[in-house]
Structures are given as structure tokens and as C-alpha cells.
Coordinates of C-alpha atoms and ligand atoms in Angstrom, one line a residue:
M1063 CA 89.7 95.8 83.8
R1064 CA 90.5 98.1 86.7
G1065 CA 94.1 98.1 88.0
K1066 CA 95.1 97.4 91.6
F1067 CA 95.9 100.1 94.1
I1068 CA 98.9 99.2 96.4
T1069 CA 100.2 101.5 99.2
L1070 CA 103.3 101.4 101.3
E1071 CA 103.3 102.5 104.9
G1072 CA 105.4 102.7 107.9
L1073 CA 107.5 105.1 110.0
D1074 CA 110.0 107.4 108.4
G1075 CA 113.1 105.2 107.9
A1076 CA 111.1 102.0 107.8
G1077 CA 112.3 101.3 104.2
K1078 CA 109.4 102.2 102.0
S1079 CA 111.3 104.2 99.4
T1080 CA 114.1 101.5 99.3
H1081 CA 111.6 98.7 98.5
L1082 CA 109.1 100.6 96.4
A1083 CA 111.3 100.4 93.3
R1084 CA 111.8 96.7 93.7
L1085 CA 108.0 96.1 94.1
V1086 CA 107.4 98.2 90.9
E1087 CA 110.0 96.1 89.1
F1088 CA 108.4 92.8 90.2
L1089 CA 104.9 94.0 89.1
Q1090 CA 106.3 95.2 85.7
R1091 CA 107.9 91.8 85.2
H1092 CA 104.4 90.3 85.5
G1093 CA 103.3 92.6 82.7
K1094 CA 101.6 95.3 84.7
T1095 CA 101.8 99.0 83.7
V1096 CA 102.6 100.7 87.0
V1097 CA 102.2 104.3 88.0
Q1098 CA 104.5 105.1 90.9
T1099 CA 103.5 108.0 93.1
R1100 CA 103.6 109.4 96.7
E1101 CA 101.8 111.3 99.3
P1102 CA 101.7 114.0 100.3
G1103 CA 102.3 115.0 96.7
G1104 CA 101.9 113.2 93.4
T1105 CA 100.5 116.2 91.5
P1106 CA 101.9 119.7 91.0
L1107 CA 99.5 121.2 93.6
G1108 CA 100.1 118.2 95.9
E1109 CA 103.9 118.7 95.8
K1110 CA 103.4 122.4 96.7
L1111 CA 101.2 121.4 99.7
R1112 CA 103.9 118.8 100.6
E1113 CA 106.5 121.6 100.8
L1114 CA 104.2 123.5 103.2
L1115 CA 103.3 120.4 105.2
L1116 CA 106.9 119.3 105.7
A1117 CA 108.2 122.8 106.7
E1118 CA 105.5 125.1 108.0
P1119 CA 104.2 124.9 111.6
M1120 CA 100.4 124.6 111.6
H1121 CA 97.4 123.6 113.7
L1122 CA 96.8 119.8 113.7
E1123 CA 93.5 120.2 111.9
T1124 CA 95.0 122.4 109.2
E1125 CA 97.6 119.6 108.8
A1126 CA 94.9 116.9 108.4
L1127 CA 92.9 119.1 106.0
L1128 CA 95.9 119.8 103.8
M1129 CA 96.9 116.1 103.7
F1130 CA 93.3 115.3 102.5
A1131 CA 93.2 118.3 100.1
A1132 CA 96.4 117.0 98.4
R1133 CA 94.9 113.5 98.4
R1134 CA 91.7 114.8 96.7
E1135 CA 93.8 116.2 93.9
H1136 CA 95.9 113.1 93.7
L1137 CA 92.9 110.8 93.4
A1138 CA 91.2 113.0 90.8
R1139 CA 94.2 113.6 88.6
V1140 CA 96.4 110.6 89.0
I1141 CA 95.1 107.6 91.0
V1142 CA 91.5 107.2 89.6
P1143 CA 92.4 107.8 86.0
A1144 CA 95.3 105.3 86.2
L1145 CA 93.1 102.6 87.8
E1146 CA 90.4 103.2 85.2
R1147 CA 92.9 102.8 82.4
G1148 CA 93.8 99.4 83.9
D1149 CA 97.2 100.6 85.2
W1150 CA 98.4 99.6 88.6
V1151 CA 99.2 102.3 91.2
V1152 CA 101.9 102.0 93.8
C1153 CA 101.8 104.8 96.2
D1154 CA 104.3 105.7 99.0
R1155 CA 101.9 106.4 101.8
F1156 CA 98.1 107.1 101.7
T1157 CA 95.3 107.5 104.2
D1158 CA 96.7 105.0 106.8
A1159 CA 99.5 107.6 107.3
S1160 CA 96.8 110.2 108.2
F1161 CA 95.3 107.9 110.8
A1162 CA 98.8 107.0 112.1
Y1163 CA 100.4 110.5 112.1
Q1164 CA 97.5 113.0 112.5
G1165 CA 95.4 110.5 114.5
G1166 CA 98.0 108.5 116.6
G1167 CA 100.9 111.0 116.5
R1168 CA 99.0 114.3 116.9
G1169 CA 95.9 113.0 118.7
L1170 CA 93.3 114.2 116.1
A1171 CA 89.9 112.6 116.8
L1172 CA 89.3 109.5 114.6
D1173 CA 85.8 110.5 113.7
K1174 CA 87.1 113.7 112.0
L1175 CA 89.6 111.6 110.0
E1176 CA 86.9 109.1 109.1
T1177 CA 84.7 112.0 107.8
L1178 CA 87.5 113.3 105.6
E1179 CA 88.3 109.8 104.4
T1180 CA 84.6 109.2 103.3
W1181 CA 84.4 112.7 101.7
V1182 CA 87.7 112.5 99.8
Q1183 CA 87.7 108.8 98.8
G1184 CA 84.0 108.0 98.6
G1185 CA 84.8 104.3 99.2
L1186 CA 88.0 104.0 97.2
N1187 CA 90.5 102.2 99.3
P1188 CA 93.8 100.5 98.5
D1189 CA 93.5 96.8 97.5
L1190 CA 96.7 96.0 99.3
T1191 CA 98.8 97.9 101.9
L1192 CA 102.3 96.9 102.8
L1193 CA 103.1 98.1 106.3
F1194 CA 106.8 98.1 107.0
D1195 CA 107.0 97.8 110.8
V1196 CA 110.3 98.5 112.6
P1197 CA 111.1 99.5 116.2
T1198 CA 111.0 103.2 116.5
E1199 CA 114.7 103.5 117.5
I1200 CA 115.8 101.6 114.4
A1201 CA 113.7 103.8 112.1
L1202 CA 114.8 107.0 113.6
G1203 CA 118.4 105.8 113.7
R1204 CA 118.3 105.1 109.9
V1205 CA 116.8 108.6 109.2
K1206 CA 119.5 110.3 111.2
S1207 CA 122.3 108.3 109.6
M1208 CA 121.1 109.4 106.2
G1209 CA 122.7 112.8 107.2
R1210 CA 120.1 115.0 105.5
E1211 CA 118.2 117.9 107.0
L1212 CA 115.2 116.6 109.0
D1213 CA 111.7 117.7 108.0
R1214 CA 109.0 118.9 110.4
F1215 CA 107.8 115.4 111.1
E1216 CA 111.2 113.8 111.4
Q1217 CA 112.1 116.4 114.1
E1218 CA 109.3 115.0 116.4
K1219 CA 110.1 113.3 119.6
V1220 CA 110.5 109.5 120.0
E1221 CA 107.1 109.3 121.8
F1222 CA 105.4 110.8 118.8
F1223 CA 106.8 108.0 116.6
E1224 CA 105.8 105.4 119.3
R1225 CA 102.2 106.6 119.0
V1226 CA 102.4 106.6 115.2
R1227 CA 103.7 103.0 115.2
A1228 CA 101.0 101.9 117.6
A1229 CA 98.3 103.5 115.5
Y1230 CA 99.7 101.7 112.3
L1231 CA 99.7 98.4 114.1
E1232 CA 96.1 99.0 115.3
R1233 CA 95.1 99.7 111.7
A1234 CA 96.7 96.4 110.7
R1235 CA 94.8 94.5 113.3
A1236 CA 91.6 96.0 112.2
A1237 CA 92.1 95.3 108.5
P1238 CA 94.1 92.1 108.2
G1239 CA 92.7 91.3 104.8
R1240 CA 94.1 94.5 103.3
I1241 CA 97.2 95.4 105.4
R1242 CA 100.1 93.0 105.1
L1243 CA 102.7 93.5 107.9
I1244 CA 106.3 93.3 106.8
D1245 CA 109.1 93.1 109.4
G1246 CA 111.2 96.1 108.2
S1247 CA 114.1 95.2 110.5
R1248 CA 115.0 92.2 108.2
S1249 CA 117.6 92.7 105.6
V1250 CA 116.9 94.4 102.3
L1251 CA 117.4 91.1 100.5
E1252 CA 115.0 89.2 102.7
I1253 CA 112.4 91.9 102.3
S1254 CA 112.9 91.9 98.5
A1255 CA 112.2 88.1 98.5
I1256 CA 109.0 88.7 100.5
L1257 CA 107.9 91.4 98.0
E1258 CA 108.6 89.1 95.1
E1259 CA 106.3 86.5 96.6
I1260 CA 103.6 89.1 97.3
S1261 CA 103.9 90.3 93.7
I1262 CA 103.3 86.8 92.4
S1263 CA 100.2 86.3 94.5
V1264 CA 98.6 89.7 93.7
C1265 CA 99.3 89.4 90.0
K1266 CA 97.4 86.0 89.8
Ligands
ADP1357 P1 111.4 105.4 104.2 O1 111.1 105.6 102.8 O2 110.5 104.4 104.8 O3 111.5 106.7 105.0 P2 114.0 104.6 103.3 O4 113.7 103.5 102.3 O5 114.4 105.9 102.8 O6 112.8 104.7 104.4 O7 115.2 104.0 104.2 C1 115.8 104.8 105.2 C2 117.3 104.4 105.3 O8 117.4 103.1 105.8 C3 118.0 104.3 104.0 O9 119.4 104.8 104.2 C4 118.0 102.9 103.6 O10 119.1 102.5 102.8 C5 118.0 102.2 104.9 N1 117.3 100.9 104.9 C6 116.1 100.7 104.4 N2 115.7 99.4 104.5 C7 116.6 98.8 105.3 C8 116.8 97.5 105.8 N3 115.9 96.5 105.6 N4 117.9 97.2 106.5 C9 118.9 98.2 106.7 N5 118.8 99.5 106.2 C10 117.7 99.8 105.5
TYD1358 P1 107.5 110.8 103.3 O1 107.3 111.1 101.8 O2 107.4 109.3 103.6 O3 108.8 111.3 103.8 P2 110.3 110.8 103.5 O4 110.4 110.7 102.1 O5 111.0 112.0 104.1 O6 110.4 109.5 104.3 O7 106.3 111.5 104.1 C1 106.5 112.8 104.5 C2 105.9 112.9 105.9 O8 104.5 113.1 105.8 C3 106.1 111.7 106.8 O9 106.8 112.1 107.9 C4 104.7 111.3 107.2 C5 103.8 112.5 106.9 N1 102.4 112.2 106.5 C6 101.4 112.5 107.4 O10 101.7 113.0 108.5 N2 100.1 112.2 107.1 C7 99.8 111.7 105.8 O11 98.6 111.5 105.5 C8 100.9 111.5 104.9 C9 100.5 110.9 103.5 C10 102.2 111.7 105.3

């Protein structure tokens, strides 16, 4: 039986990385073999593209094309083989991030993103997406207080992240069956409890 494909989304600092490990643990407890991965990245080539994407200034369409190029590789080498083996895949960001950051944040036309989505995914979409929603100031405050060097996206202005957040929320409104909104401003413990409940229901 094909495994399930779960993605985590939200602004930088929303809490995805913090909660991903917990989610994987809950799924494993239910007997699932889980492949944990991320975008951009997840393959040797994808990780090289990630380095470029996070550091190198580029045209917004180049940025979108490289995101989807890394995704094509990721699907072919990691995600599809894992799902076909019956493993579950938990991925830190996927195509909703392209619609939110390149579409909402940068203003790239949605029809171009939709064309890339159809080309690269050919109908394969996440079964479940957990969208960690937090007010922009909280998310950016968390990123800054981590005290590490900010990447090219994290250096963007507050207005950029406001547009990213609005685009994510719009995606959630358009796909309520797939995208589950999580209030990322709640405590780590409260969110863990929510994830445990979600794990129980998806593993049924
Ligand atoms: P993301 O992967 O979405 O960029 P992280 O999981 O790396 O976000 O979290 C960013 C920072 O915020 C980390 O220092 C983390 O400990 C903290 N953090 C994450 N979730 C919460 C939460 N619910 N409440 C308070 N702090 C949090
Ligand atoms: P991420 O790995 O979440 O960064 P961090 O671990 O520093 O929180 O993602 C890196 C950046 O890539 C993030 O700012 C969002 C951006 N991104 C896009 O702009 N489009 C995409 O399609 C993806 C997958 C990520």
C-alpha cells in the first residue's frame, strides 16, 4: 500500500523544524516507516541548489525554476520511491511554499507556478499539509533571537512576510481538506498534543 505524504509549512520561525521531529516520532509509534526530508533540498543536487537559492541574488523566475528543479529531483529520487515502498514521507516545506514565497512574496504570476506544479508533480500532491500560522512579528522575532546569520529570504522586509503569510492562508482556504491550520503561537507542548491527535487520525 502506498504511504502517505505529509508536508509542514509556514513562515520562517513558525516552528516547523521544532515540531517535525515530534510528528515523525508519533507516526513511528503507530508503526510507520518514515522518511524525513526537506525542501529546497533532500537530494545531493537539491542541497546544492538550496545553497544557491539561500545565498545568491537571482531573478524571481530563476528562483521559482530552481525551486521546482530541486523538487523534480526530490520527487524522482526520494519522495516517489519512498511512497511506492509504502513508507511515509514527512517533508519540511513543499509546493505551498513556492506559491507563498515566489507567488505571494515575490509576486510571480500564479499561472506560471501552476504550470510548473503540473509539470513537476503530474498530479502528486501531499495527502496532508500542516500549516503553522503565526503573526509575522512573532515568526521574525523568533528567527532573529536564534542569533544565527540570516539567509537571503530571512533578510526580506516585514511586508514580504506579510504577503507570504496571506498567500499561505489563502491556500488553506482553497484546500481545507488537505491543509490543516495550526496556531503556531501556542506553546510547544500544546502544539505537540495537537500533532499527536492528528497522528492518531491519519494513521487510522
Ligand atoms: P521554522 O523551522 O518554522 O523556521 P523553528 O522550528 O526553527 O522554525 O523555530 C524557530 C525558533 O522558535 C526556535 O528557536 C524554536 O525553539 C522557537 N519556537 C518554535 N516553536 C515555538 C513555540 N510554539 N513557542 C515558542 N517558541 C517556539
Ligand atoms: P527552510 O528550510 O524552511 O529554512 P530554515 O530552515 O532556515 O527555516 O527554507 C528555506 C527558505 O526557502 C525559506 O525562507 C522559504 C524558501 N522557500 C521558497 O521560497 N520557496 C519554496 O518553494 C521552498 C520549498 C522554500
